[in-house]
mmCIF file of C-alpha atoms and ligand atoms in Angstrom:
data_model
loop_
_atom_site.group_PDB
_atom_site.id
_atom_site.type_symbol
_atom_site.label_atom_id
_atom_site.label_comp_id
_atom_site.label_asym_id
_atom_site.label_seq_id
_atom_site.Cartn_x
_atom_site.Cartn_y
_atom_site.Cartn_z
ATOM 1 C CA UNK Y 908 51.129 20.454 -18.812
ATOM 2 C CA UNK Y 909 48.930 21.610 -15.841
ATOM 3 C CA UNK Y 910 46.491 23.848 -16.482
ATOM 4 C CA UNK Y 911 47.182 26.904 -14.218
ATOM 5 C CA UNK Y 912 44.615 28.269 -11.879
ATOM 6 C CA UNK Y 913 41.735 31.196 -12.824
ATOM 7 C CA UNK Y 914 42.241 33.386 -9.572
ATOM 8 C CA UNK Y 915 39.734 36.335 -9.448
ATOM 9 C CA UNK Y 916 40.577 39.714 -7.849
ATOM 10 C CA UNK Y 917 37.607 41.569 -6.921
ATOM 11 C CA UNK Y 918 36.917 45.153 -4.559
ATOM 12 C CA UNK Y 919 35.482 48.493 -4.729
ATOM 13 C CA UNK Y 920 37.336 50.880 -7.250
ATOM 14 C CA UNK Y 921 40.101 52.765 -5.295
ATOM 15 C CA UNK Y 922 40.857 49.973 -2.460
ATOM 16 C CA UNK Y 923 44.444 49.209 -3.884
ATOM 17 C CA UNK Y 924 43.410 45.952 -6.051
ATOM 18 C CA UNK Y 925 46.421 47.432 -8.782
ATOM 19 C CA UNK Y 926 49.043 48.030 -6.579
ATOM 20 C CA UNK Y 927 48.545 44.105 -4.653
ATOM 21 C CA UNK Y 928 48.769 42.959 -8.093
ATOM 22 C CA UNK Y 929 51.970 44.510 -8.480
ATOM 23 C CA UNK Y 930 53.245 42.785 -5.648
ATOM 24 C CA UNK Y 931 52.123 39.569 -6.137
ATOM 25 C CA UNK Y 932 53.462 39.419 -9.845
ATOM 26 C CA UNK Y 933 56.445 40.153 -8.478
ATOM 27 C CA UNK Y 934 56.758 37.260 -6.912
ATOM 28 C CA UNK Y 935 58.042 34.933 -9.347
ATOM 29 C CA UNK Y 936 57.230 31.830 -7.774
ATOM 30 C CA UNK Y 937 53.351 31.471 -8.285
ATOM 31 C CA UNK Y 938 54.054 32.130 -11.750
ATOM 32 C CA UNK Y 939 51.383 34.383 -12.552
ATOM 33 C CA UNK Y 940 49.904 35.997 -16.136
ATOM 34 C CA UNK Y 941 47.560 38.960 -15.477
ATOM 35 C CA UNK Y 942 44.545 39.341 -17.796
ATOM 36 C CA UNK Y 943 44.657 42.642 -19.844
ATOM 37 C CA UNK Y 944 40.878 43.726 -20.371
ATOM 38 C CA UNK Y 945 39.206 45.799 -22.987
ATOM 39 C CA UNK Y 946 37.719 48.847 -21.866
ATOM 40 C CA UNK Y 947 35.834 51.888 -23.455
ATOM 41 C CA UNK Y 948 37.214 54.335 -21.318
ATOM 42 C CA UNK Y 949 40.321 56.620 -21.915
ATOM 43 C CA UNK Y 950 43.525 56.001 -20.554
ATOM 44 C CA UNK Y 951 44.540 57.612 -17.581
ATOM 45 C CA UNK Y 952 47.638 59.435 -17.717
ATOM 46 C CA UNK Y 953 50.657 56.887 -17.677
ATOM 47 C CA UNK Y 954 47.984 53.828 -18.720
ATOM 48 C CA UNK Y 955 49.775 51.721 -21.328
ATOM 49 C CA UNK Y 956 47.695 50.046 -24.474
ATOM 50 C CA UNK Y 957 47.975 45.973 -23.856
ATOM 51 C CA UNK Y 958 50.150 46.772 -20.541
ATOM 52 C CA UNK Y 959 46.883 48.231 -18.515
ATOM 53 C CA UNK Y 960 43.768 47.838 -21.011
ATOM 54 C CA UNK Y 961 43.333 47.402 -24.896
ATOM 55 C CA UNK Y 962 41.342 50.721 -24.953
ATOM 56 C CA UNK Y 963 38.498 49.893 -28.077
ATOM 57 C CA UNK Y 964 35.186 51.783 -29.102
ATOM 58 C CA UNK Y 965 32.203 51.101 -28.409
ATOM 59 C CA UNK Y 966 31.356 49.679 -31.133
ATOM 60 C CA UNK Y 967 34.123 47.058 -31.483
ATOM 61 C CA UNK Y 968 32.970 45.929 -27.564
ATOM 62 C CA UNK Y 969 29.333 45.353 -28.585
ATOM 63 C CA UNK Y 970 30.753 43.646 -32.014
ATOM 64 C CA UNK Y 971 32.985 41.696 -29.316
ATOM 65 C CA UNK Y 972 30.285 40.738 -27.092
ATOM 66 C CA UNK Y 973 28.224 39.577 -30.443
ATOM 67 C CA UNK Y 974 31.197 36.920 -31.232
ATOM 68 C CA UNK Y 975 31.248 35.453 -27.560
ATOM 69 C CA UNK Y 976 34.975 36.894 -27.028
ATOM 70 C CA UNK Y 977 34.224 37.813 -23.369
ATOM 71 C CA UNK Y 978 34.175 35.520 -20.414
ATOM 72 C CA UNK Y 979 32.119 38.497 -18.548
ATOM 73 C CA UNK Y 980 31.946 41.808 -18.932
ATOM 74 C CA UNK Y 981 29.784 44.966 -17.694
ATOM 75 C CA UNK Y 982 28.981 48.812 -17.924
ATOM 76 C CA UNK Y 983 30.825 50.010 -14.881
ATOM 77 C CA UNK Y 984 30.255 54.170 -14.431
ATOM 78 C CA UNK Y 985 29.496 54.895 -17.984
ATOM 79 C CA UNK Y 986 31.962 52.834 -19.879
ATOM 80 C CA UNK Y 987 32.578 48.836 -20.917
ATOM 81 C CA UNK Y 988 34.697 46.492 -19.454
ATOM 82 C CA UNK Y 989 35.579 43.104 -20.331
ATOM 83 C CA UNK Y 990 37.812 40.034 -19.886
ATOM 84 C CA UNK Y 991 38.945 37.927 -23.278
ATOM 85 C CA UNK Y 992 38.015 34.551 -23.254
ATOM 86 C CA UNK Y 993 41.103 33.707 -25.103
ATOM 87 C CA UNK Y 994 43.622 35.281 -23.039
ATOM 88 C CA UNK Y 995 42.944 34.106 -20.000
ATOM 89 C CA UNK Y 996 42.258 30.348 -21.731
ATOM 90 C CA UNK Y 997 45.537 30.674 -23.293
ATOM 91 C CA UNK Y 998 47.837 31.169 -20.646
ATOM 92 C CA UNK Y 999 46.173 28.784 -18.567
ATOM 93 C CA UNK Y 1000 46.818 26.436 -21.175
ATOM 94 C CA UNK Y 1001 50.049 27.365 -21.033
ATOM 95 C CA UNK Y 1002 50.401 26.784 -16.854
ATOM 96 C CA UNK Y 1003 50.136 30.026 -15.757
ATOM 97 C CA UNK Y 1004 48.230 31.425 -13.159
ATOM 98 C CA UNK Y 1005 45.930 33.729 -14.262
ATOM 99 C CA UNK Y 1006 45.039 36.932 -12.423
ATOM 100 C CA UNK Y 1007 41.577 38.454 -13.340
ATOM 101 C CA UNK Y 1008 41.154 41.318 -11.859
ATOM 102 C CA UNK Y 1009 37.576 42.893 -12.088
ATOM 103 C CA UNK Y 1010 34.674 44.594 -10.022
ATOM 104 C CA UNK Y 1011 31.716 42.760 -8.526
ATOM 105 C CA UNK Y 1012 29.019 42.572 -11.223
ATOM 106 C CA UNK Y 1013 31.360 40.539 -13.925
ATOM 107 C CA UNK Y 1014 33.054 38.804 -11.171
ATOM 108 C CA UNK Y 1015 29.536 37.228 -10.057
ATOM 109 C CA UNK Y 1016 29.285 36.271 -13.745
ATOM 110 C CA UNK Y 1017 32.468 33.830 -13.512
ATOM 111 C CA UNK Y 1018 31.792 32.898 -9.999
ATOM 112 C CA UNK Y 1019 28.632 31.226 -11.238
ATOM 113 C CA UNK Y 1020 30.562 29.391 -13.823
ATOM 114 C CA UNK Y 1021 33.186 27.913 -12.123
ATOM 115 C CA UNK Y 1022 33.870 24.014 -11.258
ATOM 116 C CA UNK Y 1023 35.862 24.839 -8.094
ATOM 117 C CA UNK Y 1024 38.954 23.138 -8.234
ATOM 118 C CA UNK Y 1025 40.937 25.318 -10.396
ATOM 119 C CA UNK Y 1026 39.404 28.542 -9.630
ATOM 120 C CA UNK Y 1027 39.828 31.020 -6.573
ATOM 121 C CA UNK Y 1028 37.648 33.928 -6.417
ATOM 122 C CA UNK Y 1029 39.186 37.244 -3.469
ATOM 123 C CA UNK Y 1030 37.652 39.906 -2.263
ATOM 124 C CA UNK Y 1031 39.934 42.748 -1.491
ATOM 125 C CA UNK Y 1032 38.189 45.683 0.774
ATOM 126 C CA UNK Y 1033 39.335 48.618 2.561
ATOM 127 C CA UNK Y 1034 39.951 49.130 6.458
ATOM 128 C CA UNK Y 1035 36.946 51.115 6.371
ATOM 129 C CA UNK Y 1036 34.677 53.120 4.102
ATOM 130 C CA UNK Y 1037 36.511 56.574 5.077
ATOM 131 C CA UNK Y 1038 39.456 55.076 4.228
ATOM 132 C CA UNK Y 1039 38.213 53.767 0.931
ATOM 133 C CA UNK Y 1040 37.209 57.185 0.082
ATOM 134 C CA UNK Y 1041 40.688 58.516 1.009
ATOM 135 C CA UNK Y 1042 42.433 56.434 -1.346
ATOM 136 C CA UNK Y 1043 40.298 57.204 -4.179
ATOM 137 C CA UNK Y 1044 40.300 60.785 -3.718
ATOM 138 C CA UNK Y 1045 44.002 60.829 -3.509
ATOM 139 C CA UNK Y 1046 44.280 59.119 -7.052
ATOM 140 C CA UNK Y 1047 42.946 62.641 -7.767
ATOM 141 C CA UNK Y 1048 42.031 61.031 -11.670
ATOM 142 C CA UNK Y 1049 38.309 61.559 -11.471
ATOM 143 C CA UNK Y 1050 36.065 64.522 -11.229
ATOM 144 C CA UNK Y 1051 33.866 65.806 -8.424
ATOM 145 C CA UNK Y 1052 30.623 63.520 -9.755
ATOM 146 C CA UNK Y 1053 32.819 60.503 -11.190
ATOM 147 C CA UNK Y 1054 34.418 59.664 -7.252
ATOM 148 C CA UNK Y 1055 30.945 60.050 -6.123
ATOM 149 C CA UNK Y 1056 29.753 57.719 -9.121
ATOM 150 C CA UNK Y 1057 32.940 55.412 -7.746
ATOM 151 C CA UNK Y 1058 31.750 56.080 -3.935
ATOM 152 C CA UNK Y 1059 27.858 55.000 -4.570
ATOM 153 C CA UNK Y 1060 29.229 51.531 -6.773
ATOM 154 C CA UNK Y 1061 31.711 50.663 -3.989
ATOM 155 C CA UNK Y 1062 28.639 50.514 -1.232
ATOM 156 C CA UNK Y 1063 26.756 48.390 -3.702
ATOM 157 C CA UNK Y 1064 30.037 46.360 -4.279
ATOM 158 C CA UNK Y 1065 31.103 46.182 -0.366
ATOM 159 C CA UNK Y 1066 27.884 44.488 0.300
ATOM 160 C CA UNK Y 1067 28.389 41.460 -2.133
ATOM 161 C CA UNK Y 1068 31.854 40.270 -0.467
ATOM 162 C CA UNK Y 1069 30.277 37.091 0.711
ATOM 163 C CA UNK Y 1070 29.868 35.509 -2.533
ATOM 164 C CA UNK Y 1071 33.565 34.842 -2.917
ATOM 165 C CA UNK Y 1072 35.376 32.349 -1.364
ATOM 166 C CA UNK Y 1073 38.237 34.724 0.756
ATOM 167 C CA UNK Y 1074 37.847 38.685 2.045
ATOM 168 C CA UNK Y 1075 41.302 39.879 2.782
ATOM 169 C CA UNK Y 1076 41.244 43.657 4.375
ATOM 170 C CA UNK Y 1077 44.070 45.796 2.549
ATOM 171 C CA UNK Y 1078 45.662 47.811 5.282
ATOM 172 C CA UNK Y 1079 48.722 47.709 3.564
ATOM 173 C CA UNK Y 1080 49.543 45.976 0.374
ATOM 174 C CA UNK Y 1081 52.441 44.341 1.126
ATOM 175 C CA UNK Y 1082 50.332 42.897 4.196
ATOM 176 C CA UNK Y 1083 47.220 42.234 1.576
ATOM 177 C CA UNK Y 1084 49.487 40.550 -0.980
ATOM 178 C CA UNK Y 1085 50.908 38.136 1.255
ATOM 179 C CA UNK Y 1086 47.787 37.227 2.612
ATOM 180 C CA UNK Y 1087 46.866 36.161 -1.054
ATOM 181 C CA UNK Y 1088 50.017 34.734 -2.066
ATOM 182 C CA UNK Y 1089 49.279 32.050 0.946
ATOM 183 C CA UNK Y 1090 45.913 31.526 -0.256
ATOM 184 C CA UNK Y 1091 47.406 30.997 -3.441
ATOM 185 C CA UNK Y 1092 50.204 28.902 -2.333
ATOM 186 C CA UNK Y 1093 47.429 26.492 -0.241
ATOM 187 C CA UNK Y 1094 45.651 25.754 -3.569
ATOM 188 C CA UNK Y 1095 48.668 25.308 -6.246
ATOM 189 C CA UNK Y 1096 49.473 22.779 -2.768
ATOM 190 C CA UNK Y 1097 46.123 20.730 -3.401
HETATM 191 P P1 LIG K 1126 39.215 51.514 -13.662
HETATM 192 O O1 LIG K 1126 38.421 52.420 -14.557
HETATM 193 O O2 LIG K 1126 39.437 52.127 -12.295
HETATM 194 O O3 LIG K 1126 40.488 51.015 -14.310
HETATM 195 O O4 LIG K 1126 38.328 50.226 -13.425
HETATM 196 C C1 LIG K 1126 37.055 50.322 -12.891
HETATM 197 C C2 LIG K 1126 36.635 48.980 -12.315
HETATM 198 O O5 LIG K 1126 36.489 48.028 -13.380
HETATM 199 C C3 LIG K 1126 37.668 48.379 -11.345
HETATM 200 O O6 LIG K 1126 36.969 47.849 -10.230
HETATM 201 C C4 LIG K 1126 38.321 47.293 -12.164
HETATM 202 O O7 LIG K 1126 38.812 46.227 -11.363
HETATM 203 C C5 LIG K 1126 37.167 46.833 -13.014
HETATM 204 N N1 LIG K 1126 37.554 46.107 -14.233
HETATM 205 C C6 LIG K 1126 38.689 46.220 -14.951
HETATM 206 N N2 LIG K 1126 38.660 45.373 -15.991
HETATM 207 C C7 LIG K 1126 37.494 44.695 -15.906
HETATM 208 C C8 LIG K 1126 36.887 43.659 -16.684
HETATM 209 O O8 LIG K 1126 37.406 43.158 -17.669
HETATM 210 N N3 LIG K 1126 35.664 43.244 -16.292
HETATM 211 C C9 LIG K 1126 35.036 43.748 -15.207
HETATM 212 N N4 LIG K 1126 33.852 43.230 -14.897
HETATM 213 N N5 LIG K 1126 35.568 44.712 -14.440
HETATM 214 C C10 LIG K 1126 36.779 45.184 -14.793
#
Protein backbone atom coordinates (compact mmCIF):
# COMPACT_ATOMS: atom_id res chain seq x y z
CA UNK A 1 0.00 0.00 0.00
CA UNK A 2 1.07 3.68 -0.53
CA UNK A 3 1.93 5.47 2.21
CA UNK A 4 -0.42 8.54 2.29
CA UNK A 5 0.88 12.03 2.47
CA UNK A 6 1.75 14.16 6.00
CA UNK A 7 -0.02 17.53 4.94
CA UNK A 8 0.47 20.29 7.61
CA UNK A 9 -2.15 23.00 8.30
CA UNK A 10 -0.71 25.91 9.90
CA UNK A 11 -2.19 29.91 10.76
CA UNK A 12 -2.80 32.24 13.49
CA UNK A 13 -5.53 31.01 16.04
CA UNK A 14 -8.97 32.36 14.85
CA UNK A 15 -8.21 32.54 10.87
CA UNK A 16 -10.74 29.63 10.07
CA UNK A 17 -8.00 26.65 9.91
CA UNK A 18 -11.20 24.29 11.62
CA UNK A 19 -13.82 25.16 9.51
CA UNK A 20 -11.36 24.55 5.91
CA UNK A 21 -10.76 21.33 7.49
CA UNK A 22 -14.27 20.62 7.56
CA UNK A 23 -14.54 21.18 4.06
CA UNK A 24 -11.82 19.48 2.80
CA UNK A 25 -12.69 16.18 4.78
CA UNK A 26 -15.65 16.37 3.20
CA UNK A 27 -14.41 15.75 0.20
CA UNK A 28 -14.11 12.16 -0.04
CA UNK A 29 -11.82 11.88 -2.76
CA UNK A 30 -8.35 12.88 -1.21
CA UNK A 31 -9.13 10.47 1.33
CA UNK A 32 -8.08 12.24 4.27
CA UNK A 33 -7.55 11.16 8.29
CA UNK A 34 -7.23 14.24 10.54
CA UNK A 35 -4.80 14.01 13.49
CA UNK A 36 -6.60 14.34 16.92
CA UNK A 37 -3.99 16.10 19.34
CA UNK A 38 -3.60 16.05 23.05
CA UNK A 39 -4.06 19.17 24.72
CA UNK A 40 -4.06 20.50 28.41
CA UNK A 41 -6.65 22.85 27.95
CA UNK A 42 -10.47 22.45 28.65
CA UNK A 43 -12.88 21.78 26.15
CA UNK A 44 -14.74 24.42 24.73
CA UNK A 45 -18.33 24.09 24.83
CA UNK A 46 -19.47 21.47 22.11
CA UNK A 47 -15.52 20.08 21.90
CA UNK A 48 -15.75 16.29 21.73
CA UNK A 49 -12.95 13.92 23.62
CA UNK A 50 -11.00 11.97 20.55
CA UNK A 51 -13.41 13.93 17.96
CA UNK A 52 -11.56 17.53 18.67
CA UNK A 53 -8.62 16.77 21.29
CA UNK A 54 -7.84 13.90 23.86
CA UNK A 55 -7.97 16.53 26.70
CA UNK A 56 -4.99 14.96 29.38
CA UNK A 57 -3.20 16.62 32.48
CA UNK A 58 -0.36 17.95 32.67
CA UNK A 59 1.25 15.53 33.97
CA UNK A 60 0.37 12.68 31.57
CA UNK A 61 1.77 15.34 28.58
CA UNK A 62 5.18 15.76 30.26
CA UNK A 63 5.08 11.75 31.04
CA UNK A 64 4.14 11.70 27.14
CA UNK A 65 6.82 13.86 26.00
CA UNK A 66 9.34 11.62 28.34
CA UNK A 67 8.33 8.36 26.14
CA UNK A 68 8.91 10.16 22.67
CA UNK A 69 4.98 9.84 21.84
CA UNK A 70 4.94 13.31 20.16
CA UNK A 71 6.09 14.17 16.71
CA UNK A 72 6.10 18.02 18.03
CA UNK A 73 4.47 19.67 20.42
CA UNK A 74 4.50 23.22 22.33
CA UNK A 75 3.09 25.53 25.18
CA UNK A 76 0.75 27.66 23.15
CA UNK A 77 -1.05 30.55 25.64
CA UNK A 78 -0.64 28.70 28.82
CA UNK A 79 -1.50 25.18 27.95
CA UNK A 80 0.21 21.93 25.94
CA UNK A 81 -0.36 20.81 22.70
CA UNK A 82 0.78 17.92 20.87
CA UNK A 83 0.56 15.61 17.83
CA UNK A 84 0.92 11.52 18.44
CA UNK A 85 3.53 10.02 16.66
CA UNK A 86 1.49 6.96 16.28
CA UNK A 87 -1.58 8.32 14.91
CA UNK A 88 -0.51 10.12 12.33
CA UNK A 89 2.19 7.04 11.43
CA UNK A 90 -0.66 4.77 11.52
CA UNK A 91 -2.98 6.03 9.15
CA UNK A 92 -0.39 6.86 6.84
CA UNK A 93 0.47 3.40 6.94
CA UNK A 94 -2.75 2.72 6.24
CA UNK A 95 -2.92 5.26 2.86
CA UNK A 96 -4.52 7.98 4.22
CA UNK A 97 -3.80 11.41 4.00
CA UNK A 98 -3.08 12.84 7.04
CA UNK A 99 -4.16 16.33 8.09
CA UNK A 100 -2.04 17.92 10.94
CA UNK A 101 -3.32 20.77 11.86
CA UNK A 102 -1.16 22.94 14.31
CA UNK A 103 0.25 26.56 15.01
CA UNK A 104 3.65 27.81 13.91
CA UNK A 105 6.14 26.85 16.64
CA UNK A 106 5.41 22.81 16.39
CA UNK A 107 4.81 23.14 12.78
CA UNK A 108 8.56 24.48 12.32
CA UNK A 109 9.46 21.38 14.36
CA UNK A 110 8.11 18.89 11.51
CA UNK A 111 9.02 21.18 8.75
CA UNK A 112 12.64 20.62 9.72
CA UNK A 113 12.14 16.95 9.66
CA UNK A 114 10.66 16.28 6.60
CA UNK A 115 12.17 14.44 3.32
CA UNK A 116 9.90 16.38 0.92
CA UNK A 117 8.25 14.07 -1.18
CA UNK A 118 5.50 12.93 0.95
CA UNK A 119 4.99 15.92 2.99
CA UNK A 120 3.15 19.34 2.27
CA UNK A 121 3.39 21.97 4.78
CA UNK A 122 0.16 25.34 4.24
CA UNK A 123 -0.06 28.32 5.63
CA UNK A 124 -3.56 29.55 6.04
CA UNK A 125 -3.80 33.54 6.94
CA UNK A 126 -6.44 36.01 7.12
CA UNK A 127 -7.42 38.86 4.52
CA UNK A 128 -5.97 41.13 6.92
CA UNK A 129 -5.06 41.54 10.57
CA UNK A 130 -8.52 43.44 11.38
CA UNK A 131 -10.13 40.79 9.95
CA UNK A 132 -8.22 38.18 11.87
CA UNK A 133 -9.20 39.90 14.95
CA UNK A 134 -12.88 39.91 13.87
CA UNK A 135 -13.10 36.33 13.56
CA UNK A 136 -11.60 35.58 16.77
CA UNK A 137 -13.57 37.93 18.69
CA UNK A 138 -16.70 36.60 17.22
CA UNK A 139 -15.84 32.97 18.50
CA UNK A 140 -16.61 34.97 21.67
CA UNK A 141 -14.78 31.62 23.70
CA UNK A 142 -11.96 33.57 25.26
CA UNK A 143 -11.70 36.32 27.76
CA UNK A 144 -10.69 39.95 27.43
CA UNK A 145 -6.67 39.02 28.11
CA UNK A 146 -6.80 35.40 26.41
CA UNK A 147 -7.87 37.13 22.58
CA UNK A 148 -5.22 39.56 23.32
CA UNK A 149 -2.81 36.58 24.37
CA UNK A 150 -4.29 34.98 20.81
CA UNK A 151 -3.84 38.59 19.04
CA UNK A 152 0.04 39.10 20.22
CA UNK A 153 0.88 35.01 19.08
CA UNK A 154 -0.85 35.52 15.71
CA UNK A 155 1.67 38.67 14.84
CA UNK A 156 4.52 36.46 15.91
CA UNK A 157 2.90 33.58 13.84
CA UNK A 158 1.92 35.87 10.63
CA UNK A 159 5.51 36.70 10.30
CA UNK A 160 6.85 33.04 9.90
CA UNK A 161 4.51 32.17 6.74
CA UNK A 162 7.51 31.87 4.52
CA UNK A 163 8.86 28.81 5.93
CA UNK A 164 6.15 26.66 4.42
CA UNK A 165 5.91 25.65 1.13
CA UNK A 166 2.12 27.35 0.10
CA UNK A 167 0.24 30.67 1.82
CA UNK A 168 -3.34 30.47 0.80
CA UNK A 169 -5.42 33.76 2.07
CA UNK A 170 -8.87 32.50 3.63
CA UNK A 171 -11.43 34.96 2.42
CA UNK A 172 -13.86 32.43 2.42
CA UNK A 173 -13.45 28.82 3.24
CA UNK A 174 -15.03 27.27 0.64
CA UNK A 175 -12.62 29.53 -1.61
CA UNK A 176 -9.53 28.53 0.93
CA UNK A 177 -10.39 24.82 0.82
CA UNK A 178 -10.37 24.50 -2.75
CA UNK A 179 -7.33 26.23 -3.12
CA UNK A 180 -5.80 23.36 -0.91
CA UNK A 181 -7.62 20.55 -2.26
CA UNK A 182 -5.68 21.52 -5.74
CA UNK A 183 -2.52 21.72 -4.00
CA UNK A 184 -3.34 18.52 -2.68
CA UNK A 185 -4.59 17.01 -5.78
CA UNK A 186 -1.06 18.29 -7.71
CA UNK A 187 0.99 16.19 -5.22
CA UNK A 188 -1.17 12.79 -4.75
CA UNK A 189 -0.63 13.55 -9.03
CA UNK A 190 3.32 13.30 -8.64
P1 LIG B 1 -7.15 25.98 20.17
O1 LIG B 1 -6.94 26.17 21.65
O2 LIG B 1 -7.73 27.22 19.53
O3 LIG B 1 -7.92 24.72 19.84
O4 LIG B 1 -5.72 25.79 19.53
C1 LIG B 1 -4.73 26.74 19.69
C2 LIG B 1 -3.67 26.58 18.61
O5 LIG B 1 -2.98 25.33 18.80
C3 LIG B 1 -4.26 26.52 17.18
O6 LIG B 1 -3.44 27.31 16.34
C4 LIG B 1 -4.18 25.06 16.83
O7 LIG B 1 -4.05 24.84 15.44
C5 LIG B 1 -2.92 24.65 17.56
N1 LIG B 1 -2.79 23.21 17.80
C6 LIG B 1 -3.77 22.29 17.95
N2 LIG B 1 -3.24 21.08 18.16
C7 LIG B 1 -1.90 21.23 18.10
C8 LIG B 1 -0.79 20.33 18.21
O8 LIG B 1 -0.90 19.13 18.39
N3 LIG B 1 0.45 20.88 18.13
C9 LIG B 1 0.65 22.20 17.93
N4 LIG B 1 1.91 22.61 17.82
N5 LIG B 1 -0.36 23.08 17.80
C10 LIG B 1 -1.61 22.60 17.90
Amino acid sequence: MKKGLLIIISGPSGVGKGTVRNYLMNDKSLNLAYSVSCTTRSPRQGEKEGVDYFYITKDEFIKRINENRFLEYTQYCGNYYGTLLDYVDSARNNGLNMIVEIETNGAKQVISKLSGDKELSIFITAPSFNELENRIRKRATETEEKIRERLEKAKEELKLAKLYDYVVVNTTPEECALQIKNIIDDKLSL
